[in-house]
C-alpha cells in the first residue's frame, strides 16, 4: 500500500508543471492493496437450511439459481463447500436479503442454488447474473420485480392487484398466466419482457434496445412509449 501511495504521489508531483491535477479515489487504493481474497470454488457441494422468520420479499445479490414456491417461510442454500460460508442470508424487516462477503471474490463459481418459500411473495430484486423461476406461480395483493444485470426470470402464473416490472440491463423476463388489475413495465437497456394472460390496464416504457411482447395479453387499455430502438408488440385486441 505504501509503495502505491508513493508512486501516486510522484505522479502528482510530475503533473504540477503542466498544471494537471489527479484526484485519487480511496477505493482504488484499497483494490490495489489486494484486500479481497479470491476463492476458487470447489466441486464439492454443501447445503444449509436457514430459519429467518416471516418475509414477503427477496433481495438477492449473488449469482445463483432461485426457485420460489408458495408455502411456509423456508430457505435452503446449496453452494460449493468453500463458498457457502461466505454467503449470508438474513431477514431485514420482512425482506430476505442474500449477499456475499464483500471482502472475497469467487472464481469458477457455477453452481449456487437457492430455494425460497413464503405464503405471499410481493417483491423480487435481483442484482447480477441470477436466474429466478416460480413453477407453481405467485399470488399476492401486489407484486414488483426489479432487476439489474443479466437476469433470467420465468413465472408460471401471477395473480395480483397491481404489478410492476423494472428491468435494467439485459434481463429476460417471462410471465405466463398473468391475472391483474394493472401492470406497468419499464425496460432500461437491452432487456426483454414477455407477457401472457390478462390485465385490466397495462403500460410499457422502453428506454434503449429492449423489447416488450404483449401479444399474448388480453388487455383493452394498453399504452406504450419507446425511447431508442426498442419495440413494443401490443395486445392483439387493440
Short mmCIF file of C-alpha atoms in Angstrom, two decimals:
data_model
loop_
_atom_site.label_atom_id
_atom_site.label_comp_id
_atom_site.label_asym_id
_atom_site.label_seq_id
_atom_site.Cartn_x
_atom_site.Cartn_y
_atom_site.Cartn_z
CA UNK A 1 0.00 0.00 0.00
CA UNK A 2 2.83 2.44 0.89
CA UNK A 3 4.57 1.77 -2.43
CA UNK A 4 1.36 2.52 -4.31
CA UNK A 5 0.86 5.77 -2.42
CA UNK A 6 4.49 6.81 -3.14
CA UNK A 7 4.04 6.11 -6.85
CA UNK A 8 0.83 8.11 -6.96
CA UNK A 9 2.47 10.97 -5.05
CA UNK A 10 5.31 11.03 -7.57
CA UNK A 11 2.82 11.13 -10.42
CA UNK A 12 1.12 14.09 -8.80
CA UNK A 13 4.41 15.98 -8.44
CA UNK A 14 5.37 15.34 -12.06
CA UNK A 15 2.00 16.63 -13.22
CA UNK A 16 2.33 20.01 -11.46
CA UNK A 17 4.46 21.78 -14.12
CA UNK A 18 1.82 21.09 -16.75
CA UNK A 19 -0.97 22.18 -14.40
CA UNK A 20 -2.61 18.78 -14.40
CA UNK A 21 -4.03 17.50 -11.16
CA UNK A 22 -5.02 13.92 -10.44
CA UNK A 23 -7.73 13.02 -7.96
CA UNK A 24 -7.22 9.56 -6.50
CA UNK A 25 -10.22 7.63 -5.21
CA UNK A 26 -9.52 5.84 -1.92
CA UNK A 27 -11.50 2.83 -3.11
CA UNK A 28 -8.97 2.35 -5.92
CA UNK A 29 -6.15 2.27 -3.40
CA UNK A 30 -8.00 -0.37 -1.42
CA UNK A 31 -8.43 -2.50 -4.52
CA UNK A 32 -4.75 -2.19 -5.44
CA UNK A 33 -3.86 -3.12 -1.91
CA UNK A 34 -5.17 -6.61 -2.62
CA UNK A 35 -7.62 -6.70 0.27
CA UNK A 36 -10.07 -9.05 -1.47
CA UNK A 37 -9.47 -12.76 -1.12
CA UNK A 38 -10.07 -14.80 -4.27
CA UNK A 39 -11.72 -18.17 -3.63
CA UNK A 40 -11.68 -20.84 -6.32
CA UNK A 41 -14.95 -22.71 -5.95
CA UNK A 42 -14.57 -26.41 -5.21
CA UNK A 43 -16.51 -29.23 -6.87
CA UNK A 44 -17.83 -30.46 -3.52
CA UNK A 45 -21.30 -29.12 -2.78
CA UNK A 46 -22.81 -28.30 0.60
CA UNK A 47 -26.32 -27.30 1.68
CA UNK A 48 -27.78 -25.40 4.60
CA UNK A 49 -31.32 -24.60 5.68
CA UNK A 50 -31.83 -21.21 7.26
CA UNK A 51 -34.57 -20.11 9.64
CA UNK A 52 -35.15 -16.39 9.21
CA UNK A 53 -38.75 -15.80 10.30
CA UNK A 54 -41.57 -14.35 8.23
CA UNK A 55 -40.75 -12.49 5.00
CA UNK A 56 -42.61 -11.42 1.85
CA UNK A 57 -39.87 -10.03 -0.42
CA UNK A 58 -36.49 -11.11 -1.77
CA UNK A 59 -33.32 -9.12 -2.47
CA UNK A 60 -30.62 -11.34 -3.99
CA UNK A 61 -27.12 -10.04 -4.75
CA UNK A 62 -25.46 -13.36 -5.56
CA UNK A 63 -25.18 -15.13 -8.91
CA UNK A 64 -27.43 -18.12 -8.35
CA UNK A 65 -30.45 -20.13 -9.47
CA UNK A 66 -33.53 -19.27 -7.39
CA UNK A 67 -36.68 -21.37 -7.23
CA UNK A 68 -39.72 -19.97 -5.44
CA UNK A 69 -42.72 -21.94 -4.23
CA UNK A 70 -45.67 -20.86 -2.13
CA UNK A 71 -45.74 -22.24 1.41
CA UNK A 72 -44.45 -21.70 4.92
CA UNK A 73 -41.36 -19.48 5.07
CA UNK A 74 -38.27 -21.57 4.36
CA UNK A 75 -34.85 -21.01 2.78
CA UNK A 76 -32.34 -23.58 1.54
CA UNK A 77 -28.95 -22.74 0.00
CA UNK A 78 -26.69 -25.09 -1.97
CA UNK A 79 -23.18 -24.00 -2.96
CA UNK A 80 -19.56 -25.22 -3.08
CA UNK A 81 -18.40 -26.14 0.41
CA UNK A 82 -15.66 -23.49 0.45
CA UNK A 83 -18.07 -20.78 -0.73
CA UNK A 84 -21.26 -21.36 1.23
CA UNK A 85 -19.87 -19.82 4.43
CA UNK A 86 -19.30 -16.51 2.65
CA UNK A 87 -22.93 -16.14 1.57
CA UNK A 88 -25.20 -14.55 4.14
CA UNK A 89 -28.99 -14.81 4.37
CA UNK A 90 -30.87 -12.53 6.71
CA UNK A 91 -34.29 -11.06 7.29
CA UNK A 92 -34.40 -7.26 7.22
CA UNK A 93 -37.88 -6.09 8.21
CA UNK A 94 -39.61 -8.76 6.17
CA UNK A 95 -37.17 -8.70 3.26
CA UNK A 96 -34.95 -11.74 2.66
CA UNK A 97 -31.50 -10.35 1.78
CA UNK A 98 -28.93 -12.66 0.19
CA UNK A 99 -25.39 -11.38 -0.38
CA UNK A 100 -21.75 -12.43 -0.31
CA UNK A 101 -18.95 -11.25 1.94
CA UNK A 102 -17.62 -8.00 0.43
CA UNK A 103 -14.02 -8.99 1.24
CA UNK A 104 -13.99 -12.02 -1.06
CA UNK A 105 -14.48 -12.74 -4.74
CA UNK A 106 -15.29 -16.10 -6.30
CA UNK A 107 -13.63 -17.82 -9.24
CA UNK A 108 -15.14 -20.69 -11.25
CA UNK A 109 -18.40 -20.37 -9.35
CA UNK A 110 -21.04 -22.05 -11.49
CA UNK A 111 -23.36 -23.89 -9.14
CA UNK A 112 -25.26 -21.97 -6.48
CA UNK A 113 -28.95 -22.64 -5.92
CA UNK A 114 -31.44 -21.07 -3.56
CA UNK A 115 -34.86 -22.48 -2.71
CA UNK A 116 -37.27 -19.96 -1.22
CA UNK A 117 -40.79 -20.41 0.10
CA UNK A 118 -43.24 -17.97 1.69
CA UNK A 119 -47.03 -17.57 1.65
CA UNK A 120 -47.10 -14.35 -0.43
CA UNK A 121 -44.06 -13.09 -2.31
CA UNK A 122 -44.69 -9.41 -3.04
CA UNK A 123 -41.33 -8.17 -4.37
CA UNK A 124 -38.23 -9.59 -6.06
CA UNK A 125 -34.95 -7.69 -6.52
CA UNK A 126 -32.17 -9.41 -8.44
CA UNK A 127 -28.70 -7.94 -8.92
CA UNK A 128 -26.17 -9.74 -11.09
CA UNK A 129 -26.32 -12.95 -13.11
CA UNK A 130 -29.27 -14.56 -11.36
CA UNK A 131 -31.98 -16.94 -12.54
CA UNK A 132 -35.43 -16.97 -10.95
CA UNK A 133 -38.34 -19.31 -11.52
CA UNK A 134 -41.75 -19.73 -9.93
CA UNK A 135 -43.01 -23.02 -11.41
CA UNK A 136 -46.14 -23.10 -9.24
CA UNK A 137 -46.94 -19.40 -9.63
CA UNK A 138 -47.22 -16.38 -7.34
CA UNK A 139 -50.29 -14.93 -5.65
CA UNK A 140 -50.10 -11.66 -3.70
CA UNK A 141 -52.06 -8.40 -3.24
CA UNK A 142 -49.34 -6.54 -5.17
CA UNK A 143 -46.12 -7.61 -6.85
CA UNK A 144 -42.97 -5.94 -8.17
CA UNK A 145 -39.81 -7.04 -9.98
CA UNK A 146 -36.56 -5.05 -10.09
CA UNK A 147 -33.59 -6.49 -11.98
CA UNK A 148 -30.08 -5.18 -12.56
CA UNK A 149 -27.81 -7.23 -14.80
CA UNK A 150 -28.07 -10.44 -16.81
CA UNK A 151 -31.17 -11.88 -15.17
CA UNK A 152 -33.38 -14.70 -16.45
CA UNK A 153 -36.84 -14.95 -14.89
CA UNK A 154 -39.84 -17.17 -15.58
CA UNK A 155 -43.11 -17.05 -13.64
CA UNK A 156 -45.84 -19.55 -14.45
CA UNK A 157 -48.93 -17.87 -13.06
CA UNK A 158 -49.12 -14.45 -11.40
CA UNK A 159 -52.33 -13.37 -9.68
CA UNK A 160 -52.18 -9.91 -8.14
CA UNK A 161 -53.80 -6.49 -7.99
CA UNK A 162 -51.11 -4.06 -9.14
CA UNK A 163 -47.88 -5.31 -10.68
CA UNK A 164 -44.68 -3.56 -11.76
CA UNK A 165 -41.61 -4.78 -13.65
CA UNK A 166 -38.44 -2.68 -13.93
CA UNK A 167 -35.65 -4.31 -15.94
CA UNK A 168 -32.24 -2.64 -16.01
CA UNK A 169 -29.60 -4.28 -18.17
CA UNK A 170 -30.05 -7.43 -20.24
CA UNK A 171 -32.81 -9.19 -18.35
CA UNK A 172 -35.11 -11.76 -19.94
CA UNK A 173 -38.41 -11.86 -18.07
CA UNK A 174 -41.35 -14.09 -18.96
CA UNK A 175 -44.65 -14.01 -17.08
CA UNK A 176 -47.26 -16.54 -18.18
CA UNK A 177 -50.81 -16.71 -16.87
CA UNK A 178 -50.92 -13.11 -15.63
CA UNK A 179 -54.13 -12.07 -13.88
CA UNK A 180 -54.01 -8.50 -12.56
CA UNK A 181 -55.76 -5.15 -12.45
CA UNK A 182 -52.77 -3.05 -13.52
CA UNK A 183 -49.34 -3.86 -14.93
CA UNK A 184 -46.53 -1.36 -15.56
CA UNK A 185 -43.34 -2.40 -17.36
CA UNK A 186 -40.15 -0.35 -17.73
CA UNK A 187 -37.14 -1.62 -19.68
CA UNK A 188 -33.89 0.32 -19.39
CA UNK A 189 -31.26 -1.23 -21.65
CA UNK A 190 -31.49 -4.40 -23.71
CA UNK A 191 -33.97 -6.37 -21.64
CA UNK A 192 -36.92 -8.39 -22.92
CA UNK A 193 -40.32 -8.87 -21.29
CA UNK A 194 -42.93 -11.37 -22.49
CA UNK A 195 -46.45 -11.43 -21.01
CA UNK A 196 -49.41 -13.75 -21.46
CA UNK A 197 -52.71 -13.69 -19.57
CA UNK A 198 -54.95 -10.74 -18.78
CA UNK A 199 -54.81 -7.26 -17.28
CA UNK A 200 -57.45 -4.56 -16.97
CA UNK A 201 -54.82 -1.94 -17.80
CA UNK A 202 -51.15 -2.11 -18.79
CA UNK A 203 -48.35 0.34 -19.60
CA UNK A 204 -44.99 -0.30 -21.26
CA UNK A 205 -41.98 2.01 -21.44
CA UNK A 206 -38.70 1.21 -23.19
CA UNK A 207 -35.52 3.24 -22.88
CA UNK A 208 -32.89 1.68 -25.13
CA UNK A 209 -32.88 -1.50 -27.19
CA UNK A 210 -35.28 -3.62 -25.16
CA UNK A 211 -38.45 -5.37 -26.26
CA UNK A 212 -41.87 -5.97 -24.74
CA UNK A 213 -44.07 -8.69 -26.23
CA UNK A 214 -47.67 -8.40 -25.04
CA UNK A 215 -49.33 -10.13 -27.99
CA UNK A 216 -50.49 -12.89 -25.65
CA UNK A 217 -52.03 -10.44 -23.19
CA UNK A 218 -55.77 -9.81 -23.02
CA UNK A 219 -55.90 -6.08 -22.27
CA UNK A 220 -58.26 -3.44 -23.64
CA UNK A 221 -56.45 -0.47 -22.05
CA UNK A 222 -52.81 -0.64 -23.18
CA UNK A 223 -50.33 2.19 -23.75
CA UNK A 224 -46.67 2.22 -24.77
CA UNK A 225 -43.71 4.61 -25.01
CA UNK A 226 -40.36 3.92 -26.66
CA UNK A 227 -37.16 5.95 -26.45
CA UNK A 228 -34.49 4.34 -28.62
CA UNK A 229 -34.62 1.33 -30.92
CA UNK A 230 -36.72 -0.84 -28.64
CA UNK A 231 -40.02 -2.35 -29.75
CA UNK A 232 -43.38 -2.99 -28.11
CA UNK A 233 -45.68 -5.65 -29.52
CA UNK A 234 -49.12 -4.65 -28.28
CA UNK A 235 -52.04 -6.94 -27.41
CA UNK A 236 -53.90 -8.23 -30.45
CA UNK A 237 -57.19 -6.95 -29.02
CA UNK A 238 -56.22 -3.34 -29.85
#
